[in-house]
XYZ file of C-alpha atoms in Angstrom:
391
model
C 7.949 32.889 32.513
C 11.201 31.698 30.973
C 11.322 31.738 27.182
C 14.356 29.481 26.707
C 15.409 25.988 27.738
C 18.015 23.524 26.482
C 15.433 21.684 24.445
C 12.586 24.153 24.875
C 10.963 23.420 21.578
C 14.175 24.367 19.793
C 13.289 21.213 17.934
C 10.438 23.149 16.428
C 11.940 24.332 13.179
C 9.466 27.141 12.570
C 7.959 29.746 14.886
C 4.853 31.514 13.747
C 2.117 33.472 15.494
C -1.370 33.627 14.134
C -4.859 34.040 15.539
C -6.623 30.912 16.730
C -10.194 32.113 16.944
C -12.375 30.876 19.768
C -15.588 29.279 18.546
C -18.820 31.158 18.675
C -20.919 30.286 21.694
C -23.946 28.123 21.038
C -27.001 27.852 23.280
C -26.273 25.281 25.962
C -28.272 22.066 25.750
C -30.623 21.216 28.583
C -28.040 19.207 30.512
C -25.620 22.222 30.479
C -22.150 22.168 29.009
C -20.212 24.051 31.663
C -17.173 26.151 30.828
C -17.414 29.028 28.369
C -14.671 29.478 25.770
C -12.703 32.694 26.066
C -12.426 35.167 23.192
C -9.177 36.821 24.397
C -5.550 35.762 24.050
C -3.423 35.745 27.172
C -0.711 38.337 26.685
C 2.412 36.254 27.400
C 2.052 33.040 25.380
C 5.046 31.408 23.679
C 4.013 29.881 20.364
C 5.344 27.134 18.145
C 4.499 25.339 14.934
C 5.801 21.893 13.983
C 5.275 20.252 10.600
C 6.017 16.616 9.679
C 6.063 14.516 6.573
C 5.596 10.747 6.794
C 9.264 9.738 6.634
C 10.917 7.980 9.594
C 14.273 9.414 10.625
C 17.435 7.357 11.169
C 18.864 9.927 13.566
C 18.858 9.919 17.362
C 15.743 11.415 18.930
C 15.960 14.253 21.448
C 13.354 14.087 24.234
C 12.002 16.977 26.253
C 11.794 15.511 29.734
C 11.003 18.453 32.033
C 8.174 20.901 31.437
C 9.516 24.386 30.507
C 6.371 26.190 31.673
C 4.752 26.745 28.293
C 3.659 24.728 25.260
C 1.856 22.136 27.361
C 0.618 20.318 24.274
C 3.737 20.834 22.137
C 5.676 18.018 20.421
C 8.294 16.568 22.760
C 10.368 14.335 20.441
C 12.573 15.343 17.525
C 13.142 13.735 15.161
C 10.775 10.743 15.159
C 12.929 7.720 14.436
C 12.170 3.995 14.247
C 11.871 3.502 18.017
C 10.573 6.824 19.394
C 6.969 7.994 19.666
C 4.872 11.086 20.371
C 1.081 11.159 20.202
C -2.027 13.145 21.168
C -5.056 11.342 22.575
C -8.728 12.380 23.081
C -11.877 10.583 24.134
C -15.552 11.038 24.955
C -17.730 8.447 26.633
C -21.441 8.494 27.384
C -22.900 9.274 30.804
C -26.206 7.565 30.009
C -25.386 4.442 32.014
C -27.846 1.552 31.761
C -25.370 -0.364 29.634
C -24.923 2.423 27.051
C -21.304 2.167 25.890
C -21.344 5.025 23.343
C -17.783 6.278 22.940
C -15.228 7.778 20.574
C -11.447 7.741 20.993
C -8.703 9.473 18.975
C -4.965 8.890 18.602
C -2.997 11.389 16.504
C 0.297 9.520 16.116
C 3.770 10.602 15.123
C 5.384 7.208 15.580
C 5.947 3.935 13.739
C 5.386 0.288 14.693
C 9.023 0.245 15.825
C 8.129 2.792 18.492
C 4.587 1.587 19.204
C 4.128 -1.995 17.962
C 0.326 -1.902 18.244
C 0.407 0.109 14.998
C 0.401 -1.625 11.632
C 1.848 0.605 8.883
C 5.661 0.397 8.666
C 5.824 2.905 5.816
C 4.901 6.008 7.823
C 5.129 7.710 11.185
C 1.784 9.561 10.672
C -1.382 7.758 11.672
C -4.824 9.011 12.700
C -6.693 6.315 14.584
C -10.323 6.661 15.678
C -12.231 3.903 17.437
C -15.223 3.512 19.693
C -18.559 1.874 20.236
C -22.272 2.364 19.670
C -24.774 2.226 22.571
C -25.249 -1.542 22.160
C -21.506 -2.241 22.198
C -20.986 -2.617 18.461
C -17.477 -1.334 17.828
C -15.971 0.714 15.022
C -12.343 1.358 14.094
C -10.713 3.584 11.455
C -7.159 4.514 10.434
C -5.909 6.982 7.856
C -2.288 7.748 6.963
C -1.764 11.359 5.857
C 1.305 12.558 3.985
C 1.722 15.529 6.353
C 0.715 16.643 9.833
C 1.235 19.722 11.990
C 0.755 20.941 15.537
C 0.548 24.582 16.623
C 0.762 25.455 20.334
C 0.317 28.616 22.367
C 0.583 28.296 26.128
C -1.846 25.569 27.187
C -3.825 25.662 23.931
C -3.092 23.835 20.704
C -4.352 22.835 17.300
C -3.333 19.872 15.152
C -4.098 18.641 11.662
C -3.390 15.192 10.213
C -3.756 15.940 6.508
C -7.392 16.188 5.421
C -8.489 13.335 7.688
C -8.774 14.938 11.097
C -7.952 17.930 13.253
C -8.356 19.417 16.702
C -8.349 23.011 17.918
C -8.713 24.641 21.313
C -9.664 28.112 22.479
C -6.758 30.299 23.717
C -7.574 29.492 27.356
C -7.851 25.739 26.554
C -11.367 25.598 28.008
C -12.960 24.590 24.706
C -11.747 21.878 22.316
C -13.188 20.783 18.993
C -12.291 17.807 16.802
C -13.427 17.338 13.199
C -12.771 14.234 11.116
C -13.483 12.716 7.725
C -12.067 9.200 7.240
C -13.167 8.214 3.709
C -11.747 4.711 3.561
C -13.760 3.783 6.665
C -16.803 5.983 5.944
C -16.423 7.746 9.285
C -17.150 11.467 9.629
C -18.162 13.789 12.432
C -17.228 16.306 15.086
C -16.676 16.480 18.840
C -16.932 19.472 21.173
C -15.490 19.417 24.699
C -15.930 22.140 27.352
C -13.559 21.895 30.324
C -15.302 21.521 33.675
C -12.417 23.340 35.362
C -10.303 20.350 36.420
C -6.760 21.816 36.189
C -4.261 20.500 33.643
C -1.324 18.602 35.053
C 1.787 16.564 34.307
C 2.801 13.065 35.338
C 4.357 14.250 38.593
C 2.459 17.368 39.530
C 0.793 20.597 38.409
C 1.554 22.040 34.969
C 4.243 24.449 36.125
C 7.838 24.933 34.951
C 10.343 22.342 36.198
C 7.896 19.508 36.938
C 8.972 16.051 35.775
C 6.886 14.476 33.017
C 8.292 10.924 33.142
C 5.916 8.460 34.804
C 7.947 5.306 34.150
C 11.319 4.701 32.492
C 11.350 5.902 28.863
C 7.741 7.191 28.912
C 6.545 10.761 29.511
C 3.047 12.195 29.808
C 0.968 15.389 30.165
C -2.775 16.009 30.577
C -4.042 19.270 29.104
C -7.746 18.443 29.607
C -8.414 16.289 32.670
C -12.233 16.430 32.472
C -14.887 18.128 30.411
C -18.482 18.022 29.258
C -18.741 16.908 25.643
C -21.061 16.349 22.733
C -20.461 13.974 19.830
C -21.998 13.794 16.347
C -20.633 11.143 13.988
C -21.643 8.832 11.163
C -20.039 5.442 10.545
C -20.985 3.540 7.369
C -24.304 5.378 7.280
C -25.189 4.836 10.964
C -25.479 7.932 13.147
C -24.124 8.190 16.666
C -24.992 11.234 18.799
C -24.451 11.550 22.540
C -23.332 13.760 25.459
C -20.660 12.628 27.876
C -17.263 13.126 29.488
C -14.374 14.465 27.386
C -10.663 14.210 27.966
C -7.255 14.837 26.313
C -3.667 13.840 27.116
C -0.405 13.122 25.290
C 2.329 10.478 25.675
C 5.851 10.222 24.300
C 8.742 7.780 24.543
C 12.298 7.154 23.396
C 12.258 3.379 22.941
C 9.996 0.587 21.706
C 6.845 0.677 23.851
C 6.994 -3.090 24.466
C 10.423 -2.695 26.063
C 9.045 -0.126 28.503
C 5.700 -1.587 29.584
C 4.733 -4.996 30.931
C 1.198 -3.967 31.955
C -0.876 -1.100 33.234
C -4.263 -0.067 34.479
C -5.463 3.395 33.457
C -8.724 5.203 34.058
C -10.435 8.583 33.753
C -13.859 9.710 34.842
C -15.970 10.906 37.708
C -16.905 9.859 41.217
C -19.654 12.260 42.232
C -18.069 15.745 42.269
C -14.537 14.345 41.873
C -12.607 14.028 38.597
C -10.042 11.221 38.612
C -7.172 10.152 36.359
C -4.599 7.474 37.167
C -2.039 4.988 35.913
C -0.889 1.943 37.875
C 1.830 0.528 35.613
C 4.599 -2.097 35.648
C 7.821 -2.229 33.672
C 9.514 -5.362 32.327
C 11.493 -5.754 35.549
C 8.266 -5.867 37.594
C 8.629 -2.409 39.135
C 5.336 -0.596 39.773
C 4.764 3.094 38.899
C 1.909 5.530 39.504
C 0.177 8.646 38.272
C -2.449 9.856 40.745
C -4.802 12.804 40.103
C -8.007 13.950 41.787
C -9.749 17.314 41.318
C -12.993 18.776 42.696
C -14.791 22.019 41.826
C -11.855 23.251 39.752
C -9.311 22.598 42.504
C -6.557 20.002 42.345
C -6.663 17.721 45.362
C -3.686 15.557 44.392
C -1.317 15.255 41.432
C 1.712 13.056 41.932
C 3.790 10.163 40.612
C 5.017 9.023 44.035
C 5.175 5.193 44.119
C 2.019 3.600 45.541
C 0.149 6.910 45.454
C -2.481 4.872 43.646
C -2.962 1.099 43.684
C -5.422 -0.596 41.327
C -6.358 -4.272 41.504
C -8.916 -6.319 39.536
C -11.806 -8.190 41.109
C -14.234 -10.870 39.979
C -14.005 -12.940 36.794
C -10.315 -13.447 36.027
C -8.677 -11.209 38.614
C -5.127 -12.350 37.895
C -2.529 -9.793 38.993
C -0.366 -8.787 37.359
C -2.466 -9.262 34.223
C -1.022 -11.284 31.351
C -1.978 -11.874 27.727
C -3.438 -15.215 28.864
C -5.689 -13.706 31.520
C -9.283 -12.878 30.644
C -11.493 -10.053 31.872
C -12.242 -9.179 35.504
C -15.620 -7.782 36.528
C -14.186 -4.564 37.853
C -11.354 -2.763 39.599
C -10.677 -1.440 43.098
C -8.603 1.726 43.261
C -7.009 3.314 46.322
C -5.485 6.797 46.167
C -3.158 7.901 48.977
C -3.929 11.613 49.454
C -1.636 12.954 52.167
C -2.272 9.864 54.294
C -6.018 9.744 53.637
C -7.431 6.940 51.515
C -9.706 7.780 48.591
C -11.245 4.430 47.690
C -13.181 3.759 44.468
C -14.777 0.594 43.156
C -15.406 0.142 39.412
C -18.135 -2.253 38.216
C -17.851 -2.829 34.479
C -21.026 -2.658 32.403
C -19.726 -2.544 28.810
C -16.739 -3.245 26.576
C -15.463 -0.666 24.096
C -12.745 -2.827 22.535
C -10.931 -6.019 23.482
C -8.004 -8.187 22.412
C -5.285 -10.206 24.130
C -3.055 -7.150 24.723
C -5.520 -4.344 25.284
C -9.078 -4.029 26.608
C -11.135 -0.957 27.432
C -14.386 -0.812 29.380
C -16.989 1.585 30.716
C -17.908 1.135 34.362
C -19.964 2.620 37.145
C -17.913 4.049 40.008
C -18.653 4.277 43.713
C -16.407 5.755 46.372
C -14.862 8.710 48.139
C -12.644 9.411 51.104
C -12.905 6.684 53.708
C -15.339 7.569 56.461
C -17.025 10.226 54.344
C -19.903 10.301 51.879
C -19.940 7.661 49.120
C -20.484 9.082 45.635
C -21.388 7.462 42.321
C -20.224 8.167 38.799
C -18.949 6.753 35.532
C -15.420 5.968 34.320
C -13.569 4.555 31.357
C -10.804 2.152 32.270
C -8.338 -0.073 30.433
C -5.756 -2.779 30.845
C -2.601 -3.116 28.749
C -0.881 -6.500 29.072
C 2.192 -7.259 27.021
C 3.625 -10.359 28.735
């Protein structure tokens, strides 16, 4: 494994190695959280530590565009200026079905509204955002703005801390992830545990190996350290408890210009179709060009991982099925998704049963899924999907 690259985390001003202890194993609940955390460090892990304050730089950002083969979850932008962005995202959604839309979603931002205009605080680049929904669809949303943040990485594992408000940590083999949070201004506290189900990590354009491109559309890059996992959530919001099991997930996104200049719209989803784990983007830029991220895994094996154009095509159905979606279009009833896997069509239909959050630019739903390879068995599952519409 190469230890140097032109950018290669040289942007990380400090290098420090310390032990990131794997959590103690707990008895598995009845439904079985698969994937046991490892207690041993791999021998050949490059490590890095990056620390930020809340100031926004006026210097040109340097972007790491190609994966160097290590530090999968490492920061990719330095410094963070008024138009660049770099953030870490996690979610868990319930598998209960029957209209249960229990969910929790995390964004650990190092960006400003100039880089990602959906944010609100112009005085800082550090923002921890947590939002989600209770079983009946009642939503919650919380933001805190720490003075400092840091991310430590070692191989595919990482840990991050946004002041005293929230943190994540993973086991050395990145099979176990834990998030802890205490958002006092919103009265939101809790913890999340995610155990990988074996779906391999990947990048925008292929497996997580050195030299693979991470750009999935102009000026935006992406990696997916945890494509699918079994999760448990315990949180309290304004005195109301929320506890559930479900599907867990983690990715990160970074960009070198204002997000609104890059994206006109996209559909994104993650979840399960029977034994298959799926992740995709079907996105459009401001010129109307369409881009794709297509990923399917089964039983710990990657079936496809590519950003080839039209490798996945998603289209809305029912309700307002306007395509491409606009800020004036309302909600469809679901989505049809077709993955091109070496000439074979993997077709999935989403039927929405609950809304997590909604506004004119961004809506996220939970849906039942049904599909598989054409001519083969049809499987059922659950997915989270979203639409971003900025025109």
